Every structure is written in structure tokens, then in C-alpha cells.
Coordinates of C-alpha atoms and ligand atoms in Angstrom, one line a residue:
X1 CA 157.4 77.8 60.6
X2 CA 160.1 75.3 59.8
X3 CA 158.6 72.0 58.8
X4 CA 159.7 69.0 60.8
X5 CA 159.7 65.4 59.7
X6 CA 161.0 62.2 61.2
X7 CA 162.3 59.3 59.2
X8 CA 164.3 56.0 59.5
X9 CA 168.0 56.4 59.4
X10 CA 169.2 56.2 55.7
X11 CA 171.9 58.2 53.8
X12 CA 170.2 61.1 52.0
X13 CA 171.1 61.3 48.2
X14 CA 171.3 65.1 48.1
X15 CA 171.2 68.1 50.3
X16 CA 173.0 68.4 53.6
X17 CA 173.6 65.9 56.3
X18 CA 174.1 66.7 60.0
X19 CA 176.0 64.2 62.1
X20 CA 175.4 64.5 65.9
X21 CA 178.4 62.9 67.4
X22 CA 179.1 61.9 71.0
X23 CA 182.6 62.5 72.5
X24 CA 184.6 59.3 72.0
X25 CA 182.1 57.7 69.7
X26 CA 183.5 55.4 67.0
X27 CA 182.1 55.6 63.4
X28 CA 179.2 53.3 62.9
X29 CA 175.8 53.3 61.1
X30 CA 175.2 56.2 58.8
X31 CA 178.5 57.9 59.9
X32 CA 180.5 54.9 58.7
X33 CA 178.4 54.5 55.6
X34 CA 179.0 58.1 54.7
X35 CA 182.7 57.9 55.3
X36 CA 182.9 55.0 52.9
X37 CA 180.7 56.7 50.3
X38 CA 182.9 59.8 50.4
X39 CA 186.2 57.8 50.2
X40 CA 187.2 58.7 53.8
X41 CA 186.5 62.4 53.5
X42 CA 184.7 62.5 56.9
X43 CA 187.5 60.8 58.8
X44 CA 190.1 63.1 57.2
X45 CA 188.2 66.3 57.9
X46 CA 187.7 65.3 61.5
X47 CA 191.4 64.6 61.9
X48 CA 192.4 67.9 60.3
X49 CA 189.9 69.9 62.4
X50 CA 190.7 67.8 65.5
X51 CA 187.0 67.2 65.9
X52 CA 186.2 64.6 68.5
X53 CA 182.6 65.3 69.4
X54 CA 183.2 67.7 72.3
X55 CA 180.1 69.5 73.4
X56 CA 179.3 72.5 71.1
X57 CA 182.2 71.9 68.7
X58 CA 181.4 71.7 65.0
X59 CA 183.1 70.6 61.9
X60 CA 181.8 71.5 58.4
X61 CA 182.7 69.6 55.3
X62 CA 181.8 71.2 52.0
X63 CA 180.9 69.1 48.9
X64 CA 182.0 65.9 50.5
X65 CA 180.8 63.7 47.6
X66 CA 178.1 61.1 47.6
X67 CA 175.8 63.8 46.1
X68 CA 175.7 65.9 49.3
X69 CA 176.2 69.6 49.5
X70 CA 177.8 69.4 52.9
X71 CA 178.1 67.6 56.1
X72 CA 178.0 69.4 59.4
X73 CA 179.2 67.4 62.4
X74 CA 178.1 68.7 65.8
X75 CA 179.6 67.5 69.1
X76 CA 177.2 66.5 71.9
X77 CA 179.8 65.7 74.5
X78 CA 179.8 62.6 76.6
X79 CA 176.8 60.3 76.1
X80 CA 176.0 60.1 79.8
X81 CA 175.9 63.9 80.0
X82 CA 173.6 64.7 77.1
X83 CA 170.7 66.9 78.3
X84 CA 167.6 68.3 76.5
X85 CA 169.4 71.6 76.5
X86 CA 172.4 70.2 74.6
X87 CA 170.1 68.6 72.0
X88 CA 168.1 71.8 71.5
X89 CA 171.3 73.8 71.2
X90 CA 172.5 71.3 68.5
X91 CA 169.2 71.9 66.7
X92 CA 169.8 75.7 67.0
X93 CA 173.3 75.2 65.6
X94 CA 171.9 73.4 62.6
X95 CA 169.6 76.3 61.8
X96 CA 172.3 78.9 62.3
X97 CA 174.7 77.1 59.9
X98 CA 172.4 75.6 57.3
X99 CA 169.6 78.1 56.8
X100 CA 170.6 78.5 53.1
X101 CA 170.3 74.7 52.4
X102 CA 167.1 73.4 51.0
X103 CA 167.0 69.9 52.5
X104 CA 168.7 68.9 55.7
X105 CA 168.7 65.5 57.4
X106 CA 170.0 65.0 61.0
X107 CA 171.5 61.7 62.0
X108 CA 172.9 60.1 65.2
X109 CA 173.6 56.5 66.0
X110 CA 171.2 56.4 68.9
X111 CA 168.6 59.3 69.0
X112 CA 165.5 58.2 70.9
X113 CA 162.2 59.6 69.7
X114 CA 162.1 62.1 72.5
X115 CA 165.7 63.3 71.7
X116 CA 164.9 63.6 68.0
X117 CA 162.0 65.9 68.9
X118 CA 164.2 68.0 71.2
X119 CA 166.7 68.6 68.4
X120 CA 163.7 69.6 66.2
X121 CA 162.6 72.0 68.9
X122 CA 166.0 73.8 69.0
X123 CA 166.0 74.1 65.2
X124 CA 162.5 75.5 65.1
X125 CA 163.1 78.0 68.0
X126 CA 166.2 79.3 66.2
X127 CA 164.4 79.7 62.9
X128 CA 162.1 82.4 64.2
X129 CA 162.0 85.6 62.1
X130 CA 159.9 88.7 62.4
X131 CA 159.8 90.0 58.8
X132 CA 156.2 91.2 58.5
X133 CA 157.3 94.7 57.8
X134 CA 160.1 94.0 55.3
X135 CA 159.0 94.6 51.8
X136 CA 162.4 94.8 50.1
X137 CA 164.4 91.9 51.5
X138 CA 166.8 90.4 48.9
X139 CA 166.1 86.7 48.1
X140 CA 169.7 85.9 49.0
X141 CA 169.2 87.3 52.5
X142 CA 166.2 85.1 53.2
X143 CA 166.6 81.6 54.7
X144 CA 165.8 78.8 52.3
X145 CA 165.5 75.9 54.6
X146 CA 161.8 75.0 55.0
X147 CA 162.1 71.4 56.1
X148 CA 164.3 69.5 58.5
X149 CA 164.2 65.7 58.7
X150 CA 165.4 64.1 61.9
X151 CA 166.4 60.5 61.5
X152 CA 165.5 58.1 64.4
X153 CA 164.6 54.5 64.9
X154 CA 161.6 55.6 67.0
X155 CA 159.3 57.4 64.6
X156 CA 156.0 57.1 66.4
X157 CA 157.6 58.2 69.7
X158 CA 159.3 61.1 68.0
X159 CA 156.0 62.3 66.5
X160 CA 154.2 62.0 69.8
X161 CA 156.9 64.0 71.6
X162 CA 157.0 66.6 68.8
X163 CA 153.3 67.2 68.9
X164 CA 153.7 68.6 72.5
X165 CA 156.9 70.5 71.8
X166 CA 155.5 71.9 68.6
X167 CA 152.7 73.5 70.6
X168 CA 155.2 75.1 73.0
X169 CA 157.2 76.4 70.0
X170 CA 154.0 77.9 68.6
X171 CA 153.4 79.6 72.0
X172 CA 157.0 81.0 71.9
X173 CA 156.4 82.3 68.4
X174 CA 153.2 84.0 69.3
X175 CA 154.9 85.8 72.2
X176 CA 157.8 86.8 70.0
X177 CA 155.4 88.2 67.4
X178 CA 153.5 90.2 70.0
X179 CA 156.7 91.6 71.6
X180 CA 158.2 92.5 68.2
X181 CA 155.2 94.4 66.9
X182 CA 155.6 98.1 66.8
X183 CA 153.6 100.1 69.3
X184 CA 151.4 101.9 66.8
X185 CA 150.1 98.5 65.6
X186 CA 149.9 96.7 68.9
X187 CA 148.0 98.9 71.2
X188 CA 145.8 97.6 74.1
X189 CA 142.7 97.0 72.0
X190 CA 144.6 95.2 69.3
X191 CA 146.5 93.1 71.8
X192 CA 143.2 92.1 73.3
X193 CA 141.9 91.1 69.9
X194 CA 144.9 88.9 69.4
X195 CA 144.0 87.2 72.7
X196 CA 140.5 86.7 71.5
X197 CA 141.8 84.6 68.6
X198 CA 143.1 82.0 71.1
X199 CA 139.6 80.8 71.5
X200 CA 140.4 78.7 68.4
X201 CA 142.6 76.6 70.7
X202 CA 139.8 76.0 73.2
X203 CA 140.6 78.8 75.6
X204 CA 137.8 80.8 77.0
X205 CA 138.7 84.5 76.6
X206 CA 137.0 87.4 78.5
X207 CA 137.9 91.0 77.7
X208 CA 137.2 94.0 80.1
X209 CA 137.3 97.6 78.9
X210 CA 137.5 100.9 80.8
X211 CA 133.8 100.9 81.8
X212 CA 134.0 97.5 83.4
X213 CA 137.3 98.2 85.1
X214 CA 136.0 101.6 86.3
X215 CA 133.0 99.9 87.9
X216 CA 135.2 97.4 89.6
X217 CA 137.4 100.3 90.9
X218 CA 140.7 99.7 89.1
X219 CA 142.0 103.1 90.1
X220 CA 145.7 102.1 89.9
X221 CA 145.5 100.6 86.3
X222 CA 143.2 103.3 85.0
X223 CA 145.4 106.1 86.4
X224 CA 148.2 104.8 84.2
X225 CA 146.0 104.6 81.2
X226 CA 144.3 108.0 81.5
X227 CA 146.9 109.9 79.6
X228 CA 146.5 107.8 76.4
X229 CA 143.9 108.0 73.7
X230 CA 144.1 104.2 73.5
X231 CA 141.6 102.4 75.7
X232 CA 142.9 100.0 78.3
X233 CA 141.9 96.3 78.4
X234 CA 142.2 93.5 80.9
X235 CA 142.1 90.1 79.3
X236 CA 141.4 86.8 81.2
X237 CA 142.2 83.6 79.4
X238 CA 141.0 80.3 80.8
X239 CA 142.3 76.9 80.0
X240 CA 140.4 74.1 81.8
X241 CA 142.5 71.1 80.9
X242 CA 141.9 69.3 84.1
X243 CA 138.3 69.9 85.0
X244 CA 137.0 70.8 81.5
X245 CA 137.0 67.3 80.0
X246 CA 135.0 66.1 83.1
X247 CA 138.0 64.1 84.0
X248 CA 138.4 65.7 87.3
X249 CA 136.5 67.7 89.9
X250 CA 137.3 71.3 90.0
X251 CA 140.7 72.2 91.6
X252 CA 142.2 75.6 92.3
X253 CA 143.7 76.9 89.1
X254 CA 147.3 78.0 88.5
X255 CA 147.3 81.7 87.7
X256 CA 149.7 83.8 85.6
X257 CA 149.6 87.6 85.4
X258 CA 151.4 89.8 82.9
X259 CA 152.3 93.5 82.7
X260 CA 151.2 94.7 79.3
X261 CA 152.3 98.3 78.8
X262 CA 152.1 98.5 75.0
X263 CA 154.3 101.6 75.1
X264 CA 156.0 103.2 78.1
X265 CA 157.0 106.8 77.6
X266 CA 157.2 107.2 81.3
X267 CA 154.2 109.5 81.3
X268 CA 154.7 113.0 82.8
X269 CA 157.9 111.6 84.4
X270 CA 159.0 111.2 80.8
X271 CA 161.9 109.0 79.8
X272 CA 164.9 110.4 77.9
X273 CA 164.6 110.1 74.0
X274 CA 167.6 107.8 73.6
X275 CA 166.4 104.2 73.5
X276 CA 162.8 105.0 74.3
X277 CA 161.8 102.9 71.3
X278 CA 162.7 99.8 73.4
X279 CA 159.7 100.5 75.5
X280 CA 157.5 98.9 72.8
X281 CA 158.4 95.6 74.5
X282 CA 157.2 96.8 77.9
X283 CA 154.3 94.4 77.3
X284 CA 156.5 91.3 77.3
X285 CA 155.1 90.0 80.6
X286 CA 151.6 90.0 79.1
X287 CA 153.0 88.6 75.8
X288 CA 154.6 85.8 77.7
X289 CA 151.4 84.9 79.5
X290 CA 149.5 84.9 76.2
X291 CA 152.1 82.6 74.6
X292 CA 152.1 80.4 77.6
X293 CA 148.3 80.0 77.6
X294 CA 148.5 79.1 73.9
X295 CA 151.2 76.5 74.6
X296 CA 149.2 74.9 77.5
X297 CA 146.1 74.8 75.3
X298 CA 148.0 73.6 72.2
X299 CA 149.5 70.7 74.0
X300 CA 146.3 70.0 75.9
X301 CA 148.0 70.3 79.3
X302 CA 146.1 68.5 82.1
X303 CA 145.8 71.5 84.3
X304 CA 143.3 74.3 85.0
X305 CA 145.1 77.6 84.3
X306 CA 144.1 81.2 84.2
X307 CA 146.1 83.9 82.4
X308 CA 145.4 87.6 83.1
X309 CA 147.0 90.6 81.3
X310 CA 146.6 94.3 82.1
X311 CA 147.0 96.2 78.9
X312 CA 147.6 100.0 78.9
X313 CA 149.7 102.7 77.2
X314 CA 151.6 105.1 79.4
X315 CA 151.6 108.5 77.8
X316 CA 152.0 112.1 78.8
X317 CA 149.2 114.4 77.9
X318 CA 146.7 117.0 79.3
X319 CA 144.7 114.1 80.8
X320 CA 147.7 112.2 82.1
X321 CA 148.3 111.3 85.7
X322 CA 150.6 113.7 87.7
X323 CA 153.4 113.0 90.1
X324 CA 151.7 113.5 93.4
X325 CA 148.3 112.1 92.4
X326 CA 146.7 109.7 94.9
X327 CA 144.8 106.8 93.4
X328 CA 142.6 104.1 95.0
X329 CA 143.4 100.6 93.9
X330 CA 140.9 97.8 93.4
X331 CA 142.1 96.3 96.7
X332 CA 141.0 99.6 98.5
X333 CA 144.6 100.5 99.3
X334 CA 145.6 104.1 98.3
X335 CA 148.8 104.9 96.4
X336 CA 150.7 108.1 96.1
X337 CA 152.0 108.2 92.5
X338 CA 155.4 109.9 93.0
X339 CA 156.8 108.8 89.6
X340 CA 154.5 108.1 86.7
X341 CA 157.2 106.0 85.1
X342 CA 156.8 103.3 87.9
X343 CA 153.6 102.3 86.1
X344 CA 153.9 98.6 85.8
X345 CA 153.4 97.9 89.5
X346 CA 150.3 100.1 89.4
X347 CA 148.9 97.9 86.6
X348 CA 149.8 94.7 88.3
X349 CA 148.3 95.8 91.6
X350 CA 144.8 95.8 90.3
X351 CA 145.1 92.7 88.1
X352 CA 146.7 90.6 90.8
X353 CA 144.0 91.6 93.3
X354 CA 141.3 90.7 90.8
X355 CA 143.0 87.3 90.1
X356 CA 142.8 86.4 93.8
X357 CA 139.3 87.7 94.4
X358 CA 137.9 85.9 91.4
X359 CA 139.9 82.7 90.9
X360 CA 141.3 81.5 94.3
X361 CA 144.6 80.5 92.8
X362 CA 146.7 77.5 93.8
X363 CA 149.6 80.0 93.2
X364 CA 150.2 83.1 91.1
X365 CA 153.2 84.0 89.0
X366 CA 153.4 87.5 87.6
X367 CA 155.8 88.5 84.9
X368 CA 156.9 92.1 84.2
X369 CA 159.6 94.1 82.5
X370 CA 159.4 96.0 85.8
X371 CA 162.7 97.7 86.6
X372 CA 165.9 98.9 84.9
X373 CA 167.5 98.1 88.2
X374 CA 167.2 94.3 87.7
X375 CA 169.4 94.7 84.6
X376 CA 172.0 96.3 86.7
X377 CA 171.8 93.5 89.2
X378 CA 171.5 90.4 87.1
X379 CA 172.3 91.6 83.5
X380 CA 170.9 89.5 80.7
X381 CA 171.5 86.0 82.1
X382 CA 168.9 85.5 84.9
X383 CA 165.5 87.0 85.5
X384 CA 164.9 88.2 89.1
X385 CA 162.6 85.9 91.2
X386 CA 160.8 87.3 94.2
X387 CA 158.5 85.1 96.2
X388 CA 156.7 84.5 99.4
X389 CA 157.0 80.7 99.0
X390 CA 160.1 78.6 99.1
X391 CA 158.6 75.6 97.4
X392 CA 157.3 77.6 94.4
X393 CA 160.7 79.3 94.2
X394 CA 162.5 75.9 94.1
X395 CA 160.2 74.6 91.4
X396 CA 160.8 77.7 89.3
X397 CA 164.5 77.5 89.8
X398 CA 164.5 73.9 88.7
X399 CA 162.4 74.6 85.7
X400 CA 164.8 77.4 84.8
X401 CA 167.7 75.0 84.8
X402 CA 166.1 72.4 82.5
X403 CA 164.8 75.0 80.0
X404 CA 167.8 77.3 80.2
X405 CA 165.4 80.2 81.1
X406 CA 167.1 80.8 84.4
X407 CA 165.9 82.7 87.4
X408 CA 167.7 84.0 90.5
X409 CA 166.0 84.5 93.8
X410 CA 166.1 88.0 95.3
X411 CA 165.1 89.0 98.8
X412 CA 161.9 90.4 100.2
X413 CA 162.0 91.9 103.6
X414 CA 160.0 94.4 105.7
X415 CA 163.1 96.5 105.9
X416 CA 162.8 97.3 102.2
X417 CA 159.0 97.7 102.5
X418 CA 159.7 100.8 104.7
X419 CA 161.1 102.6 101.6
X420 CA 157.6 102.7 100.0
X421 CA 155.8 104.3 103.0
X422 CA 153.9 107.5 102.0
X423 CA 153.2 110.6 104.1
X424 CA 149.7 110.9 102.8
X425 CA 148.6 107.5 101.4
X426 CA 148.9 103.8 102.2
X427 CA 152.1 103.6 100.1
X428 CA 154.0 105.4 97.4
X429 CA 154.9 103.8 94.0
X430 CA 158.7 104.3 94.2
X431 CA 161.2 103.6 97.0
X432 CA 164.3 105.5 95.8
X433 CA 167.3 104.1 94.0
X434 CA 168.6 101.6 96.6
X435 CA 167.3 98.1 95.9
X436 CA 165.0 99.4 93.1
X437 CA 163.9 96.0 91.9
X438 CA 163.2 94.8 95.5
X439 CA 161.1 97.8 96.5
X440 CA 159.1 97.3 93.2
X441 CA 158.5 93.7 94.3
X442 CA 157.6 94.8 97.8
X443 CA 155.0 97.1 96.3
X444 CA 153.5 94.2 94.4
X445 CA 153.5 92.0 97.5
X446 CA 151.2 94.5 99.2
X447 CA 148.6 93.3 96.7
X448 CA 149.2 89.6 97.5
X449 CA 146.5 88.3 99.8
X450 CA 148.1 85.3 101.5
X451 CA 148.5 83.2 98.3
X452 CA 151.7 81.5 97.2
X453 CA 153.1 84.0 94.7
X454 CA 156.2 84.6 92.6
X455 CA 157.2 87.7 90.7
X456 CA 159.6 87.5 87.8
X457 CA 161.3 90.7 86.8
X458 CA 162.1 90.0 83.1
X459 CA 163.3 93.5 82.1
X460 CA 166.8 92.1 81.3
X461 CA 165.5 88.9 79.5
X462 CA 162.6 89.9 77.3
X463 CA 164.7 91.3 74.4
X464 CA 168.2 90.2 73.3
X465 CA 170.7 92.3 71.4
X466 CA 172.6 89.2 70.1
X467 CA 171.8 85.7 68.8
X468 CA 171.8 82.8 71.2
X469 CA 171.7 79.1 70.6
X470 CA 167.9 78.7 70.3
X471 CA 166.9 82.4 70.4
X472 CA 167.7 84.7 67.5
X473 CA 168.3 88.3 68.6
X474 CA 165.1 90.3 69.3
X475 CA 162.1 89.2 71.3
X476 CA 163.0 86.1 73.3
X477 CA 159.7 85.0 74.8
X478 CA 161.5 84.3 78.0
X479 CA 159.2 82.7 80.5
X480 CA 157.0 80.7 78.1
X481 CA 159.1 77.6 78.3
X482 CA 160.0 78.1 81.9
X483 CA 156.4 78.3 83.1
X484 CA 155.2 75.6 80.7
X485 CA 157.8 73.4 82.3
X486 CA 156.8 74.5 85.8
X487 CA 153.3 73.3 85.0
X488 CA 154.4 70.1 83.2
X489 CA 156.7 68.9 86.0
X490 CA 154.5 69.8 89.0
X491 CA 150.9 70.5 88.2
X492 CA 149.5 68.0 85.7
X493 CA 147.5 65.1 86.8
Ligands
BES501 N1 159.4 99.5 81.8 C1 160.3 100.1 82.7 C2 161.4 99.2 83.2 C3 162.5 99.0 82.1 C4 163.5 99.8 81.9 C5 162.4 97.8 81.4 C6 164.5 99.5 81.0 C7 163.4 97.5 80.4 C8 164.4 98.4 80.3 C9 159.5 100.5 84.0 O1 158.2 100.9 83.8 C10 160.2 101.7 84.5 O2 160.2 102.7 83.9 N2 160.8 101.6 85.7 C11 161.5 102.6 86.3 C12 161.2 102.6 87.8 C13 161.6 103.9 88.5 C14 160.9 105.1 88.0 C15 161.4 103.6 90.0 C16 163.0 102.3 86.1 O3 163.4 101.2 86.2 O4 163.8 103.3 85.9
MN502 MN1 158.0 102.9 83.3
ZN503 ZN1 157.3 100.1 82.2

């Protein structure tokens, strides 16, 4: 991970310097010093480039003199309109432009400690790479930048803020690693082992195998898993940041549930070959819950939280579930499995019921790469939000705006629920093409037992084909920052 340091504002003698500039700002401080040291090169470049500090605009000056390799100016827009998102994006821009530099310092006339840490977060998030399986990468293709120094007058405040944000970044990286891993490596048992490692952060981790789940009666989850030679797992991760330290009496925990299909072939209702490799990231909901729990523990969030993930592989085989099978879920409700490719909801049904029986949640949020239909509806900009609770929905929407991990509320309605009525069981697992994401959410809602609940369909958000400001292409870890913020803004203390 990119090393972050904070230092007092001073002109560096070598390497690259980034100037973060507000719209309409006049040269002062380091900026003015630099302009003088370079014989006016900065002012001349800004003039030629018509750079005035508008949000997202940049101006690069190569070999400006004064011993520096380059200066990169990044516009922040009007001072009164600078948000955390803008500062993070500036950090991301630094990484995207200067990854081949060895030393980079970032300056701005008035960065508070908190803002300095936010720039650092953006840079770190953008620096993510998954190169575990590259054995022949050329040195000139590798990033060189290993340390970023952010200059601020408030060093202790910057360090304190960074300690928290660093933990969130580590959670994001963990999720991205899990989602990026190939499906032969990351099968359900391996994913459970990676959860077990989180005990190093102070989380309590319980792992259930097929025997335990069989005894409990997890017929829906086990039906999905039965075609695979890989054993299923359910992992429960506990973080007792409110009650654990003895600070507080026990309160209801906040609960997060993730779909963890480590590979989704579709089962007997098999998917077409083209693009099937994408289904290695069908465990992104679970990966996000795991990264979130690591983030909460890493920053010692003052909350009691439980993360549960249902881990299975969906394979066709002689032992696989058939279209037409009827399974009995842990809730006791029976399900006619019309399409074995609608497996995520079957996994979630049992884990969600278990979460409520066992932990009496304050609320539950589940995350799942559940439907292709949500990509048709919302594309790759918003995750679908389905909820039985307006307050929880509003809080999630607000957290989405601040973090940039945005969610859009979709309807739930008895009228849609009719589509999943079955002729022979309590329900069927598909409701036809119309409103495919909604009928999937209606299915999950049948396993919600009167608790405030939100379902995030992240099928369009878990993986990105192109680089974005603070998210390189590939696994995004969408949801880690969103839910960390939901907790931080509403459920601590
Ligand atoms: N994991 C898929 C959903 C998915 C599709 C995620 C494409 C990301 C990209 C899910 O298990 C699935 O197969 N859903 C089916 C449901 C259908 C059979 C009702 C789908 O969306 O086609
Ligand atoms: Mn599927
Ligand atoms: Zn799936």
C-alpha cells in the first residue's frame, strides 16, 4: 500500500510537487515561492493552459526548475464548495498522473488536517493493483511511487484523521483482493479461511460447514451448493465496538449480510459461455461485508456489528439441483426452484433468516450481485436499493452522496410479489422478466421477519471496466465506504 506522510509546508528540493488550487485563488505561500524559484514558470504555464483552478482541471509543468521533476496543479473549484469527494478525487488524480515519480509532495494554502487525510485517501484508493498472478511484468510498467507526503499545518489532526481513513482503505483493499481472486483459488472454504484471519483485528469469527447448516435446516442454501465438490460455508463475523469494551450495555447490533457465490455457472440452468468468467465476482456482496467488518474493526468503530456471508459455488453436475426441485428453507417456507441460476436469493434466504433468529438486529442490510436486470435499469452508476424502511433508505441515500457510492431506491409492492407465487410450493424463485430485480427483492423480503431491512443489488457496481477517480478498473469494493459511512454518521455512540 502507498505510504502516506504528513509534513509542514515547505518547498521540496526534488521530486514532484502537486499544487491543489482553488478557483480564483491568488498565488501565496508555497505556490508563490515556487513561482519565484522557477523564474515565473508556474504563472506562465497557467496562463498558456488557461488554468484557473476550476474543479477537476489540471495543468502539468515538466522540469520547471528548482530541482523538481514536475509540478502538477489540480483545480479544486470554489473554496466554499470543496467536499470530501473533491479532495479524494484530487488524490486519485495525483496517483493517476504521477505513479512513475518516486517522491511526491502535495501542497495547498489551507489544507486542514482532515482535508489532508482525505486527499491521501483518494490517492491510496486509486493506487490499488491486483498483481499477485503477474510473474513477467516489465519494470517500466510498474508504478514507482511508494510514498506521498501531504503538506499541512495541522499534522497531529491529519494523522488522527488518517488513522481512521487508513483502516477504511485497508477494508476496501481486502474486498478488492477477494473479488479479484480467480474462482479456482477463492472457493468457499478458502474464503472462510480469509475471514478467519480477521480475528487479528479483534473480530470474533464463527464458521459453519455443511453439517451444521444441514442440522439447522438450510435447505435453500444447501440446494445451491449440492452440485459442487466444494463445501459451502457460512461465516459470522462479530465486532463488539460498543459493548465489548464494557463502555456500554448491550444494544441490538447492526447486521450486514452478503451473497458469496464464489462462482456462478448458473447450475443446470447453465449460463452461456461468453462472459461467464465474470461470475467469479458473484461473491462481491460477501466480499464487501468482509471488507466492511475489517474497516469497522480497524478503525475501532463504536458500534456492535455482525457480518454474515453465505458462501457456495453454483455448479451443474450429477448431484446438482434441478429446475422443478422444491426445497425447504431455514424459515420453514418452501421454494420451487424454477431456475437454478436464480441462486443468490436462495442463499440469502437462509442467511437472512438466521441473522434475525440469532442476533435480533437493529436493522439489516444485504448486498448481492443479484440480477442482470438491475444493470439494465440503473447501469453502472447507482446500486439498486430496496427497503421496507424509509428512514434507513434515507440514511443510505445520504451516505451514498457523501461517499460517491450512490444508491437509487426501487419499489417493493404486493403487486410484484404475485409474480413469485408457485402452484406447488410457498413461492418460486423467479418471477419472469418484467421487473426482474424487483421480484428478486420481493423474494428476499419474504425472509424478512419484521425488521428494518435494505437490500442493495450491486450487480452493476461490483466490477468496473474502466478507471474512475478513486477506483481503478476491476473490483470496486462498492459498498464498503457506503456502509462504513452509514454506521459512522448514524450508529456510533
Ligand atoms: N449472479 C447473477 C446476476 C448477475 C448477472 C450479476 C450478470 C452480474 C452480471 C445471478 O445469480 C443470476 O444469474 N441472475 C439471473 C436471474 C434470472 C435467472 C431470474 C439473471 O439476472 O439473469
Ligand atoms: Mn445466477
Ligand atoms: Zn449469481
